[in-house]
PDB file of C-alpha atoms and ligand atoms in Angstrom:
ATOM      1  CA  MET A 769      54.211 382.997 121.343  1.00 86.00           C
ATOM      2  CA  ILE A 770      56.462 379.993 121.056  1.00 96.00           C
ATOM      3  CA  ASP A 771      57.020 377.907 117.915  1.00 98.00           C
ATOM      4  CA  ILE A 772      58.310 374.722 119.565  1.00 98.00           C
ATOM      5  CA  LEU A 773      57.965 373.580 123.180  1.00 98.00           C
ATOM      6  CA  ALA A 774      59.852 370.487 124.340  1.00 98.00           C
ATOM      7  CA  ILE A 775      58.457 368.830 127.466  1.00 98.00           C
ATOM      8  CA  ALA A 776      60.512 366.269 129.406  1.00 98.00           C
ATOM      9  CA  ALA A 777      60.645 364.663 132.830  1.00 97.00           C
ATOM     10  CA  HIS A 778      64.088 365.821 133.963  1.00 96.00           C
ATOM     11  CA  ARG A 779      66.432 368.725 133.461  1.00 94.00           C
ATOM     12  CA  ASP A 780      68.967 367.360 130.924  1.00 94.00           C
ATOM     13  CA  ASP A 781      66.499 365.031 129.106  1.00 97.00           C
ATOM     14  CA  VAL A 782      65.863 367.510 126.297  1.00 98.00           C
ATOM     15  CA  GLU A 783      69.606 368.065 125.889  1.00 97.00           C
ATOM     16  CA  GLN A 784      69.965 364.340 125.216  1.00 96.00           C
ATOM     17  CA  THR A 785      67.027 363.721 122.895  1.00 98.00           C
ATOM     18  CA  CYS A 786      66.158 366.874 120.935  1.00 98.00           C
ATOM     19  CA  GLY A 787      68.527 369.691 121.939  1.00 98.00           C
ATOM     20  CA  GLY A 788      70.082 369.839 118.476  1.00 98.00           C
ATOM     21  CA  THR A 789      66.654 370.193 116.898  1.00 98.00           C
ATOM     22  CA  LEU A 790      65.748 373.070 119.226  1.00 98.00           C
ATOM     23  CA  LEU A 791      69.023 374.840 118.460  1.00 98.00           C
ATOM     24  CA  ASN A 792      68.512 374.261 114.743  1.00 98.00           C
ATOM     25  CA  ALA A 793      65.039 375.844 114.991  1.00 98.00           C
ATOM     26  CA  ALA A 794      66.323 378.806 117.026  1.00 98.00           C
ATOM     27  CA  GLU A 795      69.070 379.403 114.472  1.00 98.00           C
ATOM     28  CA  ARG A 796      66.448 379.697 111.755  1.00 97.00           C
ATOM     29  CA  GLY A 797      64.611 382.336 113.779  1.00 98.00           C
ATOM     30  CA  GLN A 798      61.999 380.236 115.537  1.00 98.00           C
ATOM     31  CA  LYS A 799      61.205 380.659 119.219  1.00 98.00           C
ATOM     32  CA  THR A 800      61.762 377.566 121.321  1.00 98.00           C
ATOM     33  CA  ALA A 801      61.009 376.638 124.925  1.00 98.00           C
ATOM     34  CA  ILE A 802      61.649 373.807 127.380  1.00 98.00           C
ATOM     35  CA  LEU A 803      59.365 372.661 130.192  1.00 98.00           C
ATOM     36  CA  ASP A 804      61.013 370.254 132.649  1.00 98.00           C
ATOM     37  CA  LEU A 805      58.402 368.498 134.781  1.00 98.00           C
ATOM     38  CA  THR A 806      60.664 367.939 137.805  1.00 96.00           C
ATOM     39  CA  ARG A 807      63.551 369.803 139.432  1.00 94.00           C
ATOM     40  CA  GLY A 808      65.995 366.996 140.158  1.00 86.00           C
ATOM     41  CA  GLU A 809      65.837 366.921 143.946  1.00 85.00           C
ATOM     42  CA  MET A 810      66.284 363.116 143.995  1.00 82.00           C
ATOM     43  CA  GLY A 811      69.496 363.126 141.954  1.00 81.00           C
ATOM     44  CA  THR A 812      72.472 361.282 143.437  1.00 80.00           C
ATOM     45  CA  ARG A 813      74.707 364.193 142.561  1.00 82.00           C
ATOM     46  CA  GLY A 814      74.041 367.899 143.158  1.00 84.00           C
ATOM     47  CA  THR A 815      70.965 369.735 144.415  1.00 89.00           C
ATOM     48  CA  ALA A 816      67.864 371.106 142.663  1.00 89.00           C
ATOM     49  CA  GLU A 817      69.519 374.558 142.840  1.00 91.00           C
ATOM     50  CA  ASP A 818      72.650 373.239 141.069  1.00 91.00           C
ATOM     51  CA  ARG A 819      70.478 371.763 138.378  1.00 93.00           C
ATOM     52  CA  ALA A 820      68.485 374.995 137.919  1.00 95.00           C
ATOM     53  CA  ARG A 821      71.728 376.874 137.294  1.00 96.00           C
ATOM     54  CA  GLU A 822      72.952 374.199 134.900  1.00 96.00           C
ATOM     55  CA  ALA A 823      69.591 374.076 133.097  1.00 97.00           C
ATOM     56  CA  ALA A 824      69.782 377.837 132.528  1.00 97.00           C
ATOM     57  CA  GLU A 825      73.326 377.496 131.185  1.00 97.00           C
ATOM     58  CA  ALA A 826      72.298 374.675 128.838  1.00 98.00           C
ATOM     59  CA  ALA A 827      69.248 376.629 127.648  1.00 98.00           C
ATOM     60  CA  LYS A 828      71.468 379.583 126.808  1.00 97.00           C
ATOM     61  CA  LEU A 829      73.694 377.356 124.674  1.00 98.00           C
ATOM     62  CA  LEU A 830      70.621 376.008 122.860  1.00 98.00           C
ATOM     63  CA  LYS A 831      69.310 379.587 122.334  1.00 98.00           C
ATOM     64  CA  VAL A 832      66.045 378.727 124.038  1.00 98.00           C
ATOM     65  CA  SER A 833      63.648 381.664 124.640  1.00 97.00           C
ATOM     66  CA  TRP A 834      61.968 380.258 127.727  1.00 97.00           C
ATOM     67  CA  ARG A 835      62.705 377.479 130.188  1.00 97.00           C
ATOM     68  CA  GLY A 836      60.802 376.486 133.303  1.00 97.00           C
ATOM     69  CA  ALA A 837      60.486 373.531 135.673  1.00 97.00           C
ATOM     70  CA  LEU A 838      57.274 372.404 137.348  1.00 97.00           C
ATOM     71  CA  ASP A 839      57.145 371.096 140.917  1.00 95.00           C
ATOM     72  CA  ILE A 840      56.173 367.505 140.113  1.00 96.00           C
ATOM     73  CA  PRO A 841      58.187 365.277 142.494  1.00 94.00           C
ATOM     74  CA  ASP A 842      61.304 363.744 140.942  1.00 90.00           C
ATOM     75  CA  THR A 843      60.888 359.956 140.253  1.00 90.00           C
ATOM     76  CA  ARG A 844      57.113 360.332 140.825  1.00 94.00           C
ATOM     77  CA  VAL A 845      55.857 361.657 137.498  1.00 97.00           C
ATOM     78  CA  GLU A 846      52.236 360.496 137.344  1.00 97.00           C
ATOM     79  CA  ASN A 847      49.602 361.038 134.681  1.00 97.00           C
ATOM     80  CA  SER A 848      47.202 362.626 137.159  1.00 98.00           C
ATOM     81  CA  TYR A 849      44.553 365.266 136.478  1.00 97.00           C
ATOM     82  CA  GLU A 850      46.392 367.681 138.750  1.00 96.00           C
ATOM     83  CA  ASN A 851      49.628 367.265 136.773  1.00 97.00           C
ATOM     84  CA  ARG A 852      47.776 367.640 133.452  1.00 97.00           C
ATOM     85  CA  LEU A 853      46.405 370.976 134.657  1.00 96.00           C
ATOM     86  CA  LYS A 854      49.880 372.147 135.694  1.00 96.00           C
ATOM     87  CA  ILE A 855      51.214 371.490 132.196  1.00 97.00           C
ATOM     88  CA  ALA A 856      48.053 372.819 130.507  1.00 97.00           C
ATOM     89  CA  ARG A 857      48.550 376.184 132.254  1.00 95.00           C
ATOM     90  CA  VAL A 858      52.037 376.469 130.759  1.00 95.00           C
ATOM     91  CA  ILE A 859      50.770 375.422 127.314  1.00 97.00           C
ATOM     92  CA  ARG A 860      48.082 378.126 127.440  1.00 95.00           C
ATOM     93  CA  MET A 861      50.689 380.656 128.512  1.00 94.00           C
ATOM     94  CA  LEU A 862      53.286 379.807 125.842  1.00 95.00           C
ATOM     95  CA  ARG A 863      50.869 378.755 123.037  1.00 96.00           C
ATOM     96  CA  PRO A 864      53.357 376.620 121.051  1.00 98.00           C
ATOM     97  CA  ARG A 865      52.581 375.444 117.523  1.00 98.00           C
ATOM     98  CA  VAL A 866      54.620 372.248 118.022  1.00 98.00           C
ATOM     99  CA  ILE A 867      55.132 370.165 121.159  1.00 98.00           C
ATOM    100  CA  ILE A 868      57.904 367.591 121.530  1.00 98.00           C
ATOM    101  CA  LEU A 869      57.243 364.846 124.095  1.00 98.00           C
ATOM    102  CA  PRO A 870      59.340 361.836 125.151  1.00 98.00           C
ATOM    103  CA  TYR A 871      58.556 358.581 123.348  1.00 98.00           C
ATOM    104  CA  TRP A 872      55.962 356.587 125.312  1.00 98.00           C
ATOM    105  CA  GLU A 873      58.116 353.526 126.002  1.00 97.00           C
ATOM    106  CA  ALA A 874      61.237 354.041 128.106  1.00 96.00           C
ATOM    107  CA  ARG A 875      63.408 352.409 130.748  1.00 94.00           C
ATOM    108  CA  HIS A 876      62.909 355.243 133.219  1.00 94.00           C
ATOM    109  CA  PRO A 877      59.256 355.305 134.378  1.00 95.00           C
ATOM    110  CA  ASP A 878      59.292 359.137 134.563  1.00 96.00           C
ATOM    111  CA  HIS A 879      60.141 359.327 130.846  1.00 97.00           C
ATOM    112  CA  ALA A 880      57.437 356.856 129.852  1.00 97.00           C
ATOM    113  CA  LYS A 881      54.804 358.540 132.012  1.00 98.00           C
ATOM    114  CA  ALA A 882      55.690 362.045 130.826  1.00 98.00           C
ATOM    115  CA  SER A 883      54.567 361.048 127.329  1.00 98.00           C
ATOM    116  CA  PRO A 884      50.814 360.378 127.857  1.00 98.00           C
ATOM    117  CA  LEU A 885      50.796 363.032 130.587  1.00 98.00           C
ATOM    118  CA  GLY A 886      52.018 365.628 128.076  1.00 98.00           C
ATOM    119  CA  TYR A 887      49.586 364.453 125.411  1.00 98.00           C
ATOM    120  CA  GLU A 888      46.606 364.652 127.744  1.00 98.00           C
ATOM    121  CA  ALA A 889      47.729 368.068 128.983  1.00 98.00           C
ATOM    122  CA  CYS A 890      47.629 369.284 125.349  1.00 98.00           C
ATOM    123  CA  PHE A 891      44.059 368.024 125.136  1.00 98.00           C
ATOM    124  CA  VAL A 892      42.973 369.585 128.421  1.00 97.00           C
ATOM    125  CA  ALA A 893      44.582 372.941 127.481  1.00 97.00           C
ATOM    126  CA  GLY A 894      42.157 373.220 124.569  1.00 97.00           C
ATOM    127  CA  LEU A 895      38.935 372.653 126.505  1.00 97.00           C
ATOM    128  CA  SER A 896      36.972 375.861 126.074  1.00 94.00           C
ATOM    129  CA  LYS A 897      34.922 375.430 129.228  1.00 94.00           C
ATOM    130  CA  LEU A 898      37.919 374.693 131.446  1.00 93.00           C
ATOM    131  CA  ASP A 899      38.690 377.875 133.317  1.00 90.00           C
ATOM    132  CA  LEU A 900      42.258 377.525 134.538  1.00 89.00           C
ATOM    133  CA  SER A 901      43.799 379.912 137.012  1.00 85.00           C
ATOM    134  CA  PRO A 902      47.111 381.344 135.789  1.00 82.00           C
ATOM    135  CA  VAL A 903      50.327 379.504 136.666  1.00 82.00           C
ATOM    136  CA  ALA A 904      51.032 379.799 140.407  1.00 82.00           C
ATOM    137  CA  PRO A 905      54.533 381.283 140.853  1.00 82.00           C
ATOM    138  CA  ASP A 906      55.628 378.598 143.345  1.00 85.00           C
ATOM    139  CA  SER A 907      54.673 375.740 141.053  1.00 89.00           C
ATOM    140  CA  LEU A 908      56.945 376.947 138.256  1.00 92.00           C
ATOM    141  CA  SER A 909      60.645 377.748 138.498  1.00 92.00           C
ATOM    142  CA  ILE A 910      61.543 379.850 135.448  1.00 91.00           C
ATOM    143  CA  THR A 911      65.248 379.860 134.638  1.00 90.00           C
ATOM    144  CA  VAL A 912      65.168 381.540 131.209  1.00 91.00           C
ATOM    145  CA  SER A 913      62.650 384.073 129.973  1.00 90.00           C
ATOM    146  CA  ALA A 914      63.231 386.382 127.021  1.00 80.00           C
ATOM    147  CA  ASN A 915      61.648 389.815 127.462  1.00 60.00           C
ATOM    148  CA  ASP A 916      58.871 389.173 124.999  1.00 59.00           C
ATOM    149  CA  GLN A 917      57.748 385.945 126.648  1.00 53.00           C
ATOM    150  CA  ARG A 918      55.517 387.447 129.349  1.00 56.00           C
ATOM    151  CA  PRO A 919      52.276 385.540 129.848  1.00 56.00           C
ATOM    152  CA  THR A 920      49.590 387.345 127.889  1.00 61.00           C
ATOM    153  CA  THR A 921      46.554 385.097 128.045  1.00 74.00           C
ATOM    154  CA  ASN A 922      45.074 382.096 129.728  1.00 84.00           C
ATOM    155  CA  ASP A 923      42.590 381.336 126.943  1.00 93.00           C
ATOM    156  CA  PRO A 924      42.043 377.765 125.753  1.00 96.00           C
ATOM    157  CA  PHE A 925      44.722 376.630 123.324  1.00 97.00           C
ATOM    158  CA  ARG A 926      45.788 373.384 121.722  1.00 97.00           C
ATOM    159  CA  PRO A 927      49.102 372.899 119.884  1.00 98.00           C
ATOM    160  CA  PHE A 928      48.854 371.946 116.216  1.00 98.00           C
ATOM    161  CA  LYS A 929      51.466 369.199 116.227  1.00 98.00           C
ATOM    162  CA  ILE A 930      52.698 366.682 118.797  1.00 98.00           C
ATOM    163  CA  LEU A 931      55.974 364.874 118.080  1.00 98.00           C
ATOM    164  CA  TYR A 932      57.815 362.234 120.085  1.00 98.00           C
ATOM    165  CA  ALA A 933      61.589 362.332 120.615  1.00 98.00           C
ATOM    166  CA  SER A 934      62.576 358.687 120.142  1.00 98.00           C
ATOM    167  CA  LEU A 935      66.373 358.694 120.524  1.00 97.00           C
ATOM    168  CA  TYR A 936      66.450 356.121 123.316  1.00 93.00           C
ATOM    169  CA  ALA A 937      63.515 354.046 122.050  1.00 96.00           C
ATOM    170  CA  GLU A 938      64.032 350.974 119.934  1.00 93.00           C
ATOM    171  CA  VAL A 939      61.705 352.166 117.244  1.00 97.00           C
ATOM    172  CA  ARG A 940      62.133 353.269 113.662  1.00 97.00           C
ATOM    173  CA  PRO A 941      61.751 357.056 113.522  1.00 98.00           C
ATOM    174  CA  THR A 942      59.183 358.665 111.225  1.00 97.00           C
ATOM    175  CA  PHE A 943      61.781 361.285 110.346  1.00 98.00           C
ATOM    176  CA  VAL A 944      65.085 362.664 111.593  1.00 98.00           C
ATOM    177  CA  VAL A 945      66.298 366.256 111.907  1.00 98.00           C
ATOM    178  CA  ASP A 946      69.754 367.071 110.561  1.00 98.00           C
ATOM    179  CA  ILE A 947      71.776 368.458 113.503  1.00 98.00           C
ATOM    180  CA  THR A 948      75.213 368.235 111.892  1.00 98.00           C
ATOM    181  CA  GLU A 949      75.785 371.985 112.434  1.00 98.00           C
ATOM    182  CA  GLN A 950      74.402 371.852 115.986  1.00 98.00           C
ATOM    183  CA  PHE A 951      76.021 368.668 117.287  1.00 98.00           C
ATOM    184  CA  GLU A 952      78.977 370.198 119.152  1.00 97.00           C
ATOM    185  CA  THR A 953      76.832 372.793 120.921  1.00 98.00           C
ATOM    186  CA  ARG A 954      74.247 370.191 121.857  1.00 97.00           C
ATOM    187  CA  LEU A 955      77.033 368.128 123.446  1.00 96.00           C
ATOM    188  CA  LYS A 956      78.212 371.226 125.334  1.00 96.00           C
ATOM    189  CA  SER A 957      74.667 371.837 126.571  1.00 97.00           C
ATOM    190  CA  LEU A 958      74.609 368.377 128.138  1.00 96.00           C
ATOM    191  CA  LEU A 959      78.052 368.775 129.656  1.00 94.00           C
ATOM    192  CA  ALA A 960      76.793 372.043 131.215  1.00 95.00           C
ATOM    193  CA  TYR A 961      75.244 369.745 133.831  1.00 93.00           C
ATOM    194  CA  LYS A 962      78.544 369.597 135.667  1.00 89.00           C
ATOM    195  CA  SER A 963      76.942 368.184 138.826  1.00 85.00           C
ATOM    196  CA  GLN A 964      75.918 365.170 136.711  1.00 82.00           C
ATOM    197  CA  TYR A 965      78.584 364.697 134.107  1.00 81.00           C
ATOM    198  CA  ALA A 966      81.870 366.220 135.224  1.00 74.00           C
ATOM    199  CA  GLN A 967      84.497 363.736 136.374  1.00 66.00           C
ATOM    200  CA  GLN A 968      83.976 363.285 140.117  1.00 63.00           C
ATOM    201  CA  GLN A 969      83.875 360.758 142.930  1.00 60.00           C
ATOM    202  CA  THR A 970      80.338 360.834 144.384  1.00 59.00           C
ATOM    203  CA  GLY A 971      78.311 357.998 142.928  1.00 57.00           C
ATOM    204  CA  GLY A 972      81.216 357.239 140.602  1.00 55.00           C
ATOM    205  CA  GLU A 973      79.983 353.743 139.890  1.00 62.00           C
ATOM    206  CA  LEU A 974      76.647 355.110 138.629  1.00 62.00           C
ATOM    207  CA  PHE A 975      77.935 357.784 136.293  1.00 64.00           C
ATOM    208  CA  VAL A 976      79.906 357.580 133.099  1.00 68.00           C
ATOM    209  CA  PRO A 977      82.872 359.863 132.426  1.00 78.00           C
ATOM    210  CA  GLU A 978      82.737 362.764 130.006  1.00 81.00           C
ATOM    211  CA  GLN A 979      84.605 360.997 127.195  1.00 86.00           C
ATOM    212  CA  GLU A 980      82.140 358.129 127.349  1.00 89.00           C
ATOM    213  CA  ILE A 981      79.224 360.579 127.071  1.00 90.00           C
ATOM    214  CA  ARG A 982      80.787 362.187 124.015  1.00 93.00           C
ATOM    215  CA  THR A 983      81.270 358.789 122.367  1.00 94.00           C
ATOM    216  CA  ARG A 984      77.750 357.691 123.220  1.00 94.00           C
ATOM    217  CA  LEU A 985      76.054 360.854 121.940  1.00 95.00           C
ATOM    218  CA  GLU A 986      78.171 360.866 118.821  1.00 97.00           C
ATOM    219  CA  THR A 987      77.422 357.213 118.054  1.00 97.00           C
ATOM    220  CA  MET A 988      73.675 357.719 118.416  1.00 97.00           C
ATOM    221  CA  ALA A 989      73.625 360.932 116.371  1.00 98.00           C
ATOM    222  CA  ARG A 990      75.787 359.332 113.681  1.00 98.00           C
ATOM    223  CA  PHE A 991      73.511 356.292 113.494  1.00 98.00           C
ATOM    224  CA  TYR A 992      70.379 358.396 112.990  1.00 98.00           C
ATOM    225  CA  GLY A 993      72.264 360.643 110.581  1.00 98.00           C
ATOM    226  CA  LEU A 994      73.275 357.640 108.482  1.00 98.00           C
ATOM    227  CA  LEU A 995      69.632 356.638 108.082  1.00 97.00           C
ATOM    228  CA  ALA A 996      69.044 359.874 106.191  1.00 97.00           C
ATOM    229  CA  GLY A 997      72.433 360.475 104.560  1.00 97.00           C
ATOM    230  CA  VAL A 998      73.624 363.273 106.851  1.00 98.00           C
ATOM    231  CA  GLU A 999      76.389 363.262 109.456  1.00 98.00           C
ATOM    232  CA  PHE A1000      74.398 363.756 112.689  1.00 98.00           C
ATOM    233  CA  ALA A1001      70.652 363.649 113.307  1.00 98.00           C
ATOM    234  CA  GLU A1002      67.970 363.339 116.000  1.00 98.00           C
ATOM    235  CA  PRO A1003      65.010 360.950 115.506  1.00 98.00           C
ATOM    236  CA  PHE A1004      61.287 361.624 115.967  1.00 98.00           C
ATOM    237  CA  VAL A1005      58.066 359.684 115.700  1.00 98.00           C
ATOM    238  CA  GLN A1006      54.802 361.265 114.634  1.00 98.00           C
ATOM    239  CA  LYS A1007      51.541 359.372 114.964  1.00 98.00           C
ATOM    240  CA  GLU A1008      49.887 361.009 111.963  1.00 98.00           C
ATOM    241  CA  VAL A1009      50.648 360.000 108.394  1.00 97.00           C
ATOM    242  CA  GLY A1010      53.005 362.226 106.379  1.00 95.00           C
ATOM    243  CA  LEU A1011      51.496 364.543 103.739  1.00 97.00           C
ATOM    244  CA  VAL A1012      53.389 365.330 100.542  1.00 97.00           C
ATOM    245  CA  LYS A1013      52.653 367.973  97.901  1.00 97.00           C
ATOM    246  CA  ASP A1014      55.533 367.348  95.520  1.00 98.00           C
ATOM    247  CA  LEU A1015      57.040 363.874  95.075  1.00 98.00           C
ATOM    248  CA  THR A1016      60.181 365.337  93.518  1.00 98.00           C
ATOM    249  CA  ALA A1017      60.954 367.314  96.670  1.00 97.00           C
ATOM    250  CA  ILE A1018      60.994 364.369  99.103  1.00 97.00           C
ATOM    251  CA  PRO A1019      64.482 364.203 100.691  1.00 96.00           C
ATOM    252  CA  VAL A1020      66.653 361.121 101.470  1.00 96.00           C
ATOM    253  CA  GLN A1021      67.967 359.131  98.536  1.00 95.00           C
ATOM    254  CA  SER A1022      66.619 355.586  97.983  1.00 95.00           C
ATOM    255  CA  ILE A1023      69.307 353.998  95.808  1.00 93.00           C
TER     256      ILE A1023
HETATM  257 ZN1   ZN B  81      65.551 361.730 132.456  1.00 74.11          ZN
END
């Protein structure tokens, strides 16, 4: 059983938007997982195999218990029934309490489409009359799997909570997660994608150098941290209203 599953279009998306939050959760004893929808075969730099190796390395840094990539074609993430079933199979297998999806508006069409696709997959996974075959081995490339994460059941299951990682969206977050302690490791997890981010020639005009990535990530994390009075944070949107038991325990100072 997994506590938090982050779903994203590409290997390295989670590292950019909610990697610190996953590491934070793992460090407090929760089990986390990442499902990448594509394998990166259309990337300008490196191959899908390079990216699988790098994704495993990044997952290790983020202390993730399970990481897999579906076989949805890179740059062609569609909200199709077939793709919903592929994700639903993984949701039934991992049975996460919380799912993190990309925010539904984004520059990259794969990111934007992954959001409703993931939401609808959560819905489909819970349909009691939908008899899904187990995950076909070829359709899922598993790069990290802790010993206790073997698939146990294919029974209907719906996650309790769906959150949206909104780092790159121009939207006010519902809440932020303090990742001050996790920031450096999260940065390392992104730089683990050496085929993408190491200083090199191929596609040089398309890619920013390492120092620029550090500055960019730090600026974003600092901005969201400032909103809540901590050093570094990652932002999230939830569609439901917040529920409070004790007014005196609400964090973030007003004045
Ligand atoms: Zn991406």
